[in-house]
PDB file of C-alpha atoms in Angstrom:
ATOM      1  CA  UNK A  17    -164.633  96.374 -35.371  1.00 45.00           C
ATOM      2  CA  UNK A  18    -162.045  97.157 -32.112  1.00 55.00           C
ATOM      3  CA  UNK A  19    -160.162  99.480 -33.711  1.00 55.00           C
ATOM      4  CA  UNK A  20    -162.622 102.438 -33.959  1.00 59.00           C
ATOM      5  CA  UNK A  21    -163.890 101.285 -30.437  1.00 59.00           C
ATOM      6  CA  UNK A  22    -160.802 101.767 -29.425  1.00 60.00           C
ATOM      7  CA  UNK A  23    -160.257 105.172 -30.864  1.00 58.00           C
ATOM      8  CA  UNK A  24    -163.431 106.324 -29.673  1.00 61.00           C
ATOM      9  CA  UNK A  25    -163.148 105.241 -26.098  1.00 58.00           C
ATOM     10  CA  UNK A  26    -159.078 106.870 -25.676  1.00 63.00           C
ATOM     11  CA  UNK A  27    -160.625 109.988 -27.240  1.00 56.00           C
ATOM     12  CA  UNK A  28    -163.399 110.226 -24.733  1.00 56.00           C
ATOM     13  CA  UNK A  29    -160.797 109.389 -21.823  1.00 58.00           C
ATOM     14  CA  UNK A  30    -158.180 111.455 -22.924  1.00 60.00           C
ATOM     15  CA  UNK A  31    -160.738 114.566 -23.623  1.00 52.00           C
ATOM     16  CA  UNK A  32    -161.944 113.719 -20.082  1.00 53.00           C
ATOM     17  CA  UNK A  33    -158.559 113.845 -18.561  1.00 58.00           C
ATOM     18  CA  UNK A  34    -157.384 117.169 -20.394  1.00 50.00           C
ATOM     19  CA  UNK A  35    -160.658 118.945 -18.994  1.00 49.00           C
ATOM     20  CA  UNK A  36    -159.984 117.481 -15.120  1.00 53.00           C
ATOM     21  CA  UNK A  37    -163.761 115.874 -15.428  1.00 50.00           C
ATOM     22  CA  UNK A  38    -164.321 113.765 -12.464  1.00 52.00           C
ATOM     23  CA  UNK A  39    -167.788 111.799 -12.398  1.00 49.00           C
ATOM     24  CA  UNK A  40    -168.082 112.669  -8.209  1.00 47.00           C
ATOM     25  CA  UNK A  41    -166.291 116.025  -8.298  1.00 41.00           C
ATOM     26  CA  UNK A  42    -168.759 119.215  -7.394  1.00 40.00           C
ATOM     27  CA  UNK A  43    -169.274 121.494  -9.713  1.00 41.00           C
ATOM     28  CA  UNK A  44    -167.265 124.942  -9.215  1.00 42.00           C
ATOM     29  CA  UNK A  45    -168.946 128.293  -9.177  1.00 46.00           C
ATOM     30  CA  UNK A  46    -169.470 129.959 -12.589  1.00 44.00           C
ATOM     31  CA  UNK A  47    -169.796 133.524 -12.018  1.00 49.00           C
ATOM     32  CA  UNK A  48    -172.396 135.043 -14.401  1.00 63.00           C
ATOM     33  CA  UNK A  49    -173.607 138.063 -15.578  1.00 71.00           C
ATOM     34  CA  UNK A  50    -176.823 137.822 -14.181  1.00 79.00           C
ATOM     35  CA  UNK A  51    -174.747 137.919 -10.150  1.00 85.00           C
ATOM     36  CA  UNK A  52    -173.503 141.418 -11.836  1.00 84.00           C
ATOM     37  CA  UNK A  53    -176.891 142.258 -12.559  1.00 87.00           C
ATOM     38  CA  UNK A  54    -178.730 141.356  -9.043  1.00 88.00           C
ATOM     39  CA  UNK A  55    -176.206 144.007  -7.202  1.00 88.00           C
ATOM     40  CA  UNK A  56    -177.019 146.907  -9.527  1.00 88.00           C
ATOM     41  CA  UNK A  57    -181.186 146.326  -9.563  1.00 91.00           C
ATOM     42  CA  UNK A  58    -180.487 146.252  -5.561  1.00 91.00           C
ATOM     43  CA  UNK A  59    -177.919 149.478  -5.969  1.00 88.00           C
ATOM     44  CA  UNK A  60    -181.055 150.859  -7.931  1.00 91.00           C
ATOM     45  CA  UNK A  61    -183.546 150.193  -5.724  1.00 91.00           C
ATOM     46  CA  UNK A  62    -181.676 151.764  -3.212  1.00 89.00           C
ATOM     47  CA  UNK A  63    -181.363 154.640  -4.933  1.00 88.00           C
ATOM     48  CA  UNK A  64    -185.212 154.906  -5.668  1.00 91.00           C
ATOM     49  CA  UNK A  65    -185.800 154.790  -1.735  1.00 90.00           C
ATOM     50  CA  UNK A  66    -183.539 157.734  -1.089  1.00 88.00           C
ATOM     51  CA  UNK A  67    -185.591 159.408  -3.597  1.00 90.00           C
ATOM     52  CA  UNK A  68    -188.222 158.571  -2.262  1.00 91.00           C
ATOM     53  CA  UNK A  69    -187.981 159.968   1.001  1.00 90.00           C
ATOM     54  CA  UNK A  70    -186.851 162.932  -1.138  1.00 89.00           C
ATOM     55  CA  UNK A  71    -190.115 163.304  -2.959  1.00 90.00           C
ATOM     56  CA  UNK A  72    -191.650 163.357   0.487  1.00 89.00           C
ATOM     57  CA  UNK A  73    -189.638 165.830   2.135  1.00 87.00           C
ATOM     58  CA  UNK A  74    -190.786 168.086  -1.149  1.00 87.00           C
ATOM     59  CA  UNK A  75    -194.367 167.790  -1.168  1.00 86.00           C
ATOM     60  CA  UNK A  76    -194.883 166.913   3.022  1.00 80.00           C
ATOM     61  CA  UNK A  77    -198.589 165.901   2.633  1.00 88.00           C
ATOM     62  CA  UNK A  78    -199.761 162.568   4.478  1.00 88.00           C
ATOM     63  CA  UNK A  79    -200.833 161.020   1.133  1.00 91.00           C
ATOM     64  CA  UNK A  80    -197.294 161.851  -0.212  1.00 91.00           C
ATOM     65  CA  UNK A  81    -195.971 159.830   2.538  1.00 90.00           C
ATOM     66  CA  UNK A  82    -197.660 156.991   2.503  1.00 92.00           C
ATOM     67  CA  UNK A  83    -197.127 156.513  -1.390  1.00 93.00           C
ATOM     68  CA  UNK A  84    -193.142 156.932  -0.522  1.00 91.00           C
ATOM     69  CA  UNK A  85    -193.565 154.245   2.050  1.00 92.00           C
ATOM     70  CA  UNK A  86    -195.503 152.066  -0.113  1.00 94.00           C
ATOM     71  CA  UNK A  87    -192.853 152.548  -2.528  1.00 93.00           C
ATOM     72  CA  UNK A  88    -189.865 152.425   0.082  1.00 92.00           C
ATOM     73  CA  UNK A  89    -191.611 148.808   1.357  1.00 93.00           C
ATOM     74  CA  UNK A  90    -191.689 147.605  -2.357  1.00 94.00           C
ATOM     75  CA  UNK A  91    -188.340 148.595  -3.037  1.00 93.00           C
ATOM     76  CA  UNK A  92    -187.514 147.145   0.117  1.00 92.00           C
ATOM     77  CA  UNK A  93    -188.996 143.330  -0.739  1.00 94.00           C
ATOM     78  CA  UNK A  94    -187.568 143.530  -3.932  1.00 94.00           C
ATOM     79  CA  UNK A  95    -183.732 143.894  -2.734  1.00 93.00           C
ATOM     80  CA  UNK A  96    -184.215 141.032  -0.075  1.00 93.00           C
ATOM     81  CA  UNK A  97    -185.565 138.401  -2.571  1.00 94.00           C
ATOM     82  CA  UNK A  98    -182.434 139.527  -5.157  1.00 93.00           C
ATOM     83  CA  UNK A  99    -180.229 139.127  -2.589  1.00 93.00           C
ATOM     84  CA  UNK A 100    -181.613 135.491  -1.531  1.00 92.00           C
ATOM     85  CA  UNK A 101    -180.777 134.548  -4.549  1.00 90.00           C
ATOM     86  CA  UNK A 102    -177.689 135.838  -5.379  1.00 89.00           C
ATOM     87  CA  UNK A 103    -176.383 134.316  -1.863  1.00 88.00           C
ATOM     88  CA  UNK A 104    -177.855 131.116  -2.545  1.00 86.00           C
ATOM     89  CA  UNK A 105    -175.087 130.437  -5.347  1.00 83.00           C
ATOM     90  CA  UNK A 106    -171.785 128.922  -4.225  1.00 81.00           C
ATOM     91  CA  UNK A 107    -168.963 131.436  -4.311  1.00 80.00           C
ATOM     92  CA  UNK A 108    -165.580 132.101  -3.109  1.00 80.00           C
ATOM     93  CA  UNK A 109    -164.259 133.005   0.582  1.00 85.00           C
ATOM     94  CA  UNK A 110    -163.492 136.757  -0.806  1.00 84.00           C
ATOM     95  CA  UNK A 111    -166.610 136.965  -2.608  1.00 85.00           C
ATOM     96  CA  UNK A 112    -168.580 135.736   0.315  1.00 88.00           C
ATOM     97  CA  UNK A 113    -167.060 138.315   2.514  1.00 90.00           C
ATOM     98  CA  UNK A 114    -167.374 141.210   0.736  1.00 89.00           C
ATOM     99  CA  UNK A 115    -171.153 140.055   0.070  1.00 90.00           C
ATOM    100  CA  UNK A 116    -171.739 140.149   3.491  1.00 92.00           C
ATOM    101  CA  UNK A 117    -169.885 143.230   4.379  1.00 92.00           C
ATOM    102  CA  UNK A 118    -171.762 145.170   1.698  1.00 91.00           C
ATOM    103  CA  UNK A 119    -175.382 143.410   2.985  1.00 92.00           C
ATOM    104  CA  UNK A 120    -174.482 144.891   6.345  1.00 93.00           C
ATOM    105  CA  UNK A 121    -174.315 148.460   5.081  1.00 91.00           C
ATOM    106  CA  UNK A 122    -177.618 147.699   3.678  1.00 90.00           C
ATOM    107  CA  UNK A 123    -179.289 146.665   6.248  1.00 91.00           C
ATOM    108  CA  UNK A 124    -177.751 149.507   8.735  1.00 91.00           C
ATOM    109  CA  UNK A 125    -178.427 151.949   5.710  1.00 89.00           C
ATOM    110  CA  UNK A 126    -182.261 150.733   5.751  1.00 89.00           C
ATOM    111  CA  UNK A 127    -182.581 150.600   9.601  1.00 90.00           C
ATOM    112  CA  UNK A 128    -180.431 153.761  10.904  1.00 91.00           C
ATOM    113  CA  UNK A 129    -181.591 156.344   7.645  1.00 90.00           C
ATOM    114  CA  UNK A 130    -184.703 155.208   5.547  1.00 90.00           C
ATOM    115  CA  UNK A 131    -186.505 153.795   8.124  1.00 90.00           C
ATOM    116  CA  UNK A 132    -186.202 156.697  10.807  1.00 91.00           C
ATOM    117  CA  UNK A 133    -186.723 159.261   8.031  1.00 90.00           C
ATOM    118  CA  UNK A 134    -190.063 157.902   7.223  1.00 89.00           C
ATOM    119  CA  UNK A 135    -190.992 157.911  10.630  1.00 91.00           C
ATOM    120  CA  UNK A 136    -189.820 161.263  10.941  1.00 91.00           C
ATOM    121  CA  UNK A 137    -192.101 162.236   7.908  1.00 89.00           C
ATOM    122  CA  UNK A 138    -194.850 160.567   9.287  1.00 89.00           C
ATOM    123  CA  UNK A 139    -194.534 163.227  12.574  1.00 90.00           C
ATOM    124  CA  UNK A 140    -194.353 166.178   9.958  1.00 89.00           C
ATOM    125  CA  UNK A 141    -190.840 166.097  11.185  1.00 91.00           C
ATOM    126  CA  UNK A 142    -189.377 167.195   8.060  1.00 88.00           C
ATOM    127  CA  UNK A 143    -186.306 169.005  10.099  1.00 90.00           C
ATOM    128  CA  UNK A 144    -185.197 165.590  11.650  1.00 90.00           C
ATOM    129  CA  UNK A 145    -185.601 163.827   8.239  1.00 89.00           C
ATOM    130  CA  UNK A 146    -183.723 166.413   6.225  1.00 89.00           C
ATOM    131  CA  UNK A 147    -181.052 165.751   9.140  1.00 90.00           C
ATOM    132  CA  UNK A 148    -181.113 162.308   8.514  1.00 88.00           C
ATOM    133  CA  UNK A 149    -180.856 162.124   4.924  1.00 87.00           C
ATOM    134  CA  UNK A 150    -178.433 165.053   4.848  1.00 86.00           C
ATOM    135  CA  UNK A 151    -175.445 164.230   7.496  1.00 88.00           C
ATOM    136  CA  UNK A 152    -176.099 160.271   7.604  1.00 88.00           C
ATOM    137  CA  UNK A 153    -178.101 158.556   4.625  1.00 87.00           C
ATOM    138  CA  UNK A 154    -175.965 160.083   2.142  1.00 85.00           C
ATOM    139  CA  UNK A 155    -172.597 159.256   3.465  1.00 88.00           C
ATOM    140  CA  UNK A 156    -173.471 155.647   3.999  1.00 89.00           C
ATOM    141  CA  UNK A 157    -174.820 155.221   0.999  1.00 87.00           C
ATOM    142  CA  UNK A 158    -171.643 156.341  -0.430  1.00 88.00           C
ATOM    143  CA  UNK A 159    -170.143 153.872   1.182  1.00 89.00           C
ATOM    144  CA  UNK A 160    -172.829 150.921   0.246  1.00 87.00           C
ATOM    145  CA  UNK A 161    -172.197 152.018  -2.872  1.00 86.00           C
ATOM    146  CA  UNK A 162    -168.458 151.548  -3.144  1.00 89.00           C
ATOM    147  CA  UNK A 163    -168.797 148.201  -1.574  1.00 89.00           C
ATOM    148  CA  UNK A 164    -171.357 147.109  -3.539  1.00 87.00           C
ATOM    149  CA  UNK A 165    -169.086 148.207  -6.982  1.00 87.00           C
ATOM    150  CA  UNK A 166    -166.362 146.768  -5.993  1.00 87.00           C
ATOM    151  CA  UNK A 167    -168.288 143.486  -5.041  1.00 87.00           C
ATOM    152  CA  UNK A 168    -169.003 143.668  -8.981  1.00 84.00           C
ATOM    153  CA  UNK A 169    -165.649 144.294 -10.275  1.00 83.00           C
ATOM    154  CA  UNK A 170    -164.441 141.126  -8.395  1.00 82.00           C
ATOM    155  CA  UNK A 171    -167.287 139.068 -10.179  1.00 81.00           C
ATOM    156  CA  UNK A 172    -166.059 140.997 -13.360  1.00 76.00           C
ATOM    157  CA  UNK A 173    -162.484 139.821 -12.795  1.00 74.00           C
ATOM    158  CA  UNK A 174    -163.456 135.946 -12.194  1.00 63.00           C
ATOM    159  CA  UNK A 175    -165.659 136.171 -15.316  1.00 59.00           C
ATOM    160  CA  UNK A 176    -162.553 136.809 -17.285  1.00 58.00           C
ATOM    161  CA  UNK A 177    -159.890 134.523 -15.358  1.00 58.00           C
ATOM    162  CA  UNK A 178    -162.861 131.935 -16.033  1.00 60.00           C
ATOM    163  CA  UNK A 179    -163.214 132.857 -19.861  1.00 55.00           C
ATOM    164  CA  UNK A 180    -159.105 132.323 -20.084  1.00 62.00           C
ATOM    165  CA  UNK A 181    -158.885 129.159 -17.933  1.00 61.00           C
ATOM    166  CA  UNK A 182    -161.701 127.927 -20.398  1.00 65.00           C
ATOM    167  CA  UNK A 183    -159.904 129.265 -23.567  1.00 69.00           C
ATOM    168  CA  UNK A 184    -156.658 127.340 -21.769  1.00 71.00           C
ATOM    169  CA  UNK A 185    -158.763 124.136 -21.583  1.00 72.00           C
ATOM    170  CA  UNK A 186    -159.906 124.584 -25.190  1.00 72.00           C
ATOM    171  CA  UNK A 187    -156.533 125.118 -26.594  1.00 73.00           C
ATOM    172  CA  UNK A 188    -155.217 122.128 -24.655  1.00 78.00           C
ATOM    173  CA  UNK A 189    -158.272 119.562 -25.732  1.00 76.00           C
ATOM    174  CA  UNK A 190    -157.812 120.975 -29.352  1.00 78.00           C
ATOM    175  CA  UNK A 191    -154.074 119.969 -29.338  1.00 78.00           C
ATOM    176  CA  UNK A 192    -155.263 116.461 -27.560  1.00 78.00           C
ATOM    177  CA  UNK A 193    -157.703 115.650 -30.265  1.00 77.00           C
ATOM    178  CA  UNK A 194    -155.114 116.735 -32.890  1.00 84.00           C
ATOM    179  CA  UNK A 195    -152.228 114.241 -31.302  1.00 81.00           C
ATOM    180  CA  UNK A 196    -154.902 111.651 -30.847  1.00 79.00           C
ATOM    181  CA  UNK A 197    -156.461 111.625 -34.658  1.00 82.00           C
ATOM    182  CA  UNK A 198    -152.737 111.521 -36.209  1.00 83.00           C
ATOM    183  CA  UNK A 199    -151.708 108.996 -33.419  1.00 82.00           C
ATOM    184  CA  UNK A 200    -154.424 107.087 -34.604  1.00 80.00           C
ATOM    185  CA  UNK A 201    -153.998 107.660 -38.198  1.00 83.00           C
ATOM    186  CA  UNK A 202    -150.205 106.712 -37.452  1.00 85.00           C
ATOM    187  CA  UNK A 203    -151.701 103.540 -35.724  1.00 81.00           C
ATOM    188  CA  UNK A 204    -154.103 102.637 -38.094  1.00 81.00           C
ATOM    189  CA  UNK A 205    -151.118 102.604 -41.156  1.00 82.00           C
ATOM    190  CA  UNK A 206    -148.951 100.489 -38.949  1.00 82.00           C
ATOM    191  CA  UNK A 207    -151.615  98.314 -38.123  1.00 77.00           C
ATOM    192  CA  UNK A 208    -152.541  98.183 -42.316  1.00 77.00           C
ATOM    193  CA  UNK A 209    -148.727  97.538 -42.910  1.00 78.00           C
ATOM    194  CA  UNK A 210    -148.312  94.649 -40.501  1.00 76.00           C
ATOM    195  CA  UNK A 211    -151.589  93.365 -41.666  1.00 70.00           C
ATOM    196  CA  UNK A 212    -151.005  93.269 -45.257  1.00 70.00           C
ATOM    197  CA  UNK A 213    -147.223  91.621 -44.496  1.00 69.00           C
ATOM    198  CA  UNK A 214    -148.626  89.149 -42.426  1.00 69.00           C
ATOM    199  CA  UNK A 215    -151.371  88.418 -44.487  1.00 73.00           C
ATOM    200  CA  UNK A 216    -151.655  89.760 -47.879  1.00 74.00           C
ATOM    201  CA  UNK A 217    -148.062  88.806 -48.924  1.00 73.00           C
ATOM    202  CA  UNK A 218    -148.297  85.344 -47.859  1.00 75.00           C
ATOM    203  CA  UNK A 219    -151.803  84.623 -49.602  1.00 78.00           C
ATOM    204  CA  UNK A 220    -150.526  86.477 -52.842  1.00 79.00           C
ATOM    205  CA  UNK A 221    -147.829  84.459 -52.427  1.00 78.00           C
ATOM    206  CA  UNK A 222    -149.743  81.222 -52.142  1.00 80.00           C
ATOM    207  CA  UNK A 223    -151.530  82.395 -55.052  1.00 82.00           C
ATOM    208  CA  UNK A 224    -148.482  82.543 -57.317  1.00 83.00           C
ATOM    209  CA  UNK A 225    -147.367  78.692 -55.872  1.00 81.00           C
ATOM    210  CA  UNK A 226    -150.826  77.524 -56.988  1.00 83.00           C
ATOM    211  CA  UNK A 227    -151.002  79.060 -60.419  1.00 84.00           C
ATOM    212  CA  UNK A 228    -147.308  77.924 -60.529  1.00 82.00           C
ATOM    213  CA  UNK A 229    -147.954  74.225 -59.695  1.00 78.00           C
ATOM    214  CA  UNK A 230    -151.469  74.393 -62.265  1.00 80.00           C
ATOM    215  CA  UNK A 231    -149.091  75.357 -64.959  1.00 81.00           C
ATOM    216  CA  UNK A 232    -147.067  72.137 -64.337  1.00 80.00           C
ATOM    217  CA  UNK A 233    -143.949  73.892 -62.787  1.00 78.00           C
ATOM    218  CA  UNK A 234    -143.161  70.764 -59.779  1.00 77.00           C
ATOM    219  CA  UNK A 235    -139.774  72.337 -58.836  1.00 79.00           C
ATOM    220  CA  UNK A 236    -140.356  75.041 -56.379  1.00 77.00           C
ATOM    221  CA  UNK A 237    -139.320  75.606 -53.113  1.00 78.00           C
ATOM    222  CA  UNK A 238    -142.500  75.922 -50.609  1.00 79.00           C
ATOM    223  CA  UNK A 239    -141.836  77.460 -46.987  1.00 77.00           C
ATOM    224  CA  UNK A 240    -143.878  75.094 -44.433  1.00 75.00           C
ATOM    225  CA  UNK A 241    -142.787  77.102 -41.409  1.00 78.00           C
ATOM    226  CA  UNK A 242    -145.463  78.539 -39.290  1.00 74.00           C
ATOM    227  CA  UNK A 243    -148.353  77.205 -37.501  1.00 77.00           C
ATOM    228  CA  UNK A 244    -151.174  80.177 -39.036  1.00 75.00           C
ATOM    229  CA  UNK A 245    -153.864  79.012 -41.263  1.00 77.00           C
ATOM    230  CA  UNK A 246    -151.529  80.886 -44.171  1.00 75.00           C
ATOM    231  CA  UNK A 247    -148.817  78.370 -43.380  1.00 78.00           C
ATOM    232  CA  UNK A 248    -151.211  75.411 -43.165  1.00 83.00           C
ATOM    233  CA  UNK A 249    -152.510  76.335 -46.828  1.00 80.00           C
ATOM    234  CA  UNK A 250    -148.607  76.528 -48.040  1.00 78.00           C
ATOM    235  CA  UNK A 251    -148.134  73.175 -46.418  1.00 81.00           C
ATOM    236  CA  UNK A 252    -150.910  72.331 -48.168  1.00 84.00           C
ATOM    237  CA  UNK A 253    -149.933  73.214 -51.526  1.00 80.00           C
ATOM    238  CA  UNK A 254    -146.256  71.621 -50.336  1.00 82.00           C
ATOM    239  CA  UNK A 255    -148.197  68.412 -50.558  1.00 84.00           C
ATOM    240  CA  UNK A 256    -150.096  68.836 -53.432  1.00 83.00           C
ATOM    241  CA  UNK A 257    -146.880  69.718 -55.587  1.00 79.00           C
ATOM    242  CA  UNK A 258    -144.981  66.419 -53.663  1.00 81.00           C
ATOM    243  CA  UNK A 259    -148.581  64.580 -54.727  1.00 82.00           C
ATOM    244  CA  UNK A 260    -147.699  65.235 -58.586  1.00 81.00           C
ATOM    245  CA  UNK A 261    -144.154  65.263 -59.043  1.00 79.00           C
ATOM    246  CA  UNK A 262    -144.851  61.155 -57.550  1.00 79.00           C
ATOM    247  CA  UNK A 263    -147.818  60.756 -60.297  1.00 77.00           C
ATOM    248  CA  UNK A 264    -145.670  62.633 -62.879  1.00 75.00           C
ATOM    249  CA  UNK A 265    -142.933  60.064 -62.418  1.00 67.00           C
TER     250      UNK A 265
END
C-alpha cells in the first residue's frame, strides 16, 4: 500500500521540480498570436483611416467628408479598444518600451495629420489637406508601421523562445519520468527480493521442518535466533520436536 503512495508522491514532486513550478510564483507572460493579430489589426485600421482621407479628397463633398469622418472615428475607437486590451497584458521591459514608442507615434499621427486633414476637408481646403497627407502623414505612417513591425517581430521571437523552452522542459520532464519509473521498478525488485529473503524463504523452511517432523524425523537442527514472527514459529517447532523426542524416548 505504501509503495504506490510513495511512487505517486515522488513522481509529482519530481515533475514539479523539473518544471520549476511553485505554488506562490506569479504566472509568466506567454506571448500569444492574439497579440500579434491585435497589432496587425491596429495597423490595418490606421491604413483604412488614411484611405478614408484619400476618398474624401477625391470626392470633396460634405456627405463624403462626413462619411469619412465617421469611419475614421470608428477606426480610432476600435484601435484604442484593441490597444487597451493588448497593453493590459503583462510584458517585458523591452516590449513595454517598444509598445509605448509605437503608441506615441500613433497618437501623434492621429493628432497631427488625420485630425487636421479632416478639419481642412470640412473647410473645403483641399490644398492644406493634400499637403498634410503628402508631406507629413505618409512619412509618419511609414515610421509607425516600421515600429509596429518591429514590435510584432519581438513577439514572434518571444513565442519561438517560449516554444523552445517548453520543448526543453518537456524533454527534461520525460527523462525524469523515465528515470523515476526505472528507479521505481528497481526499488520494487529489490523490495520483492528482500521480502522473499526475509519472509518467504524462512516460511518455506518452516513448512519443510514441520513436514519432516510429521514424517518422524526428530533429529533436525532448527534455528531459533531472532525476534520476529518467523523466529517465534521456528522456536515453537523446535519445542514441538523436543517434546515429541521425549515422548518417543
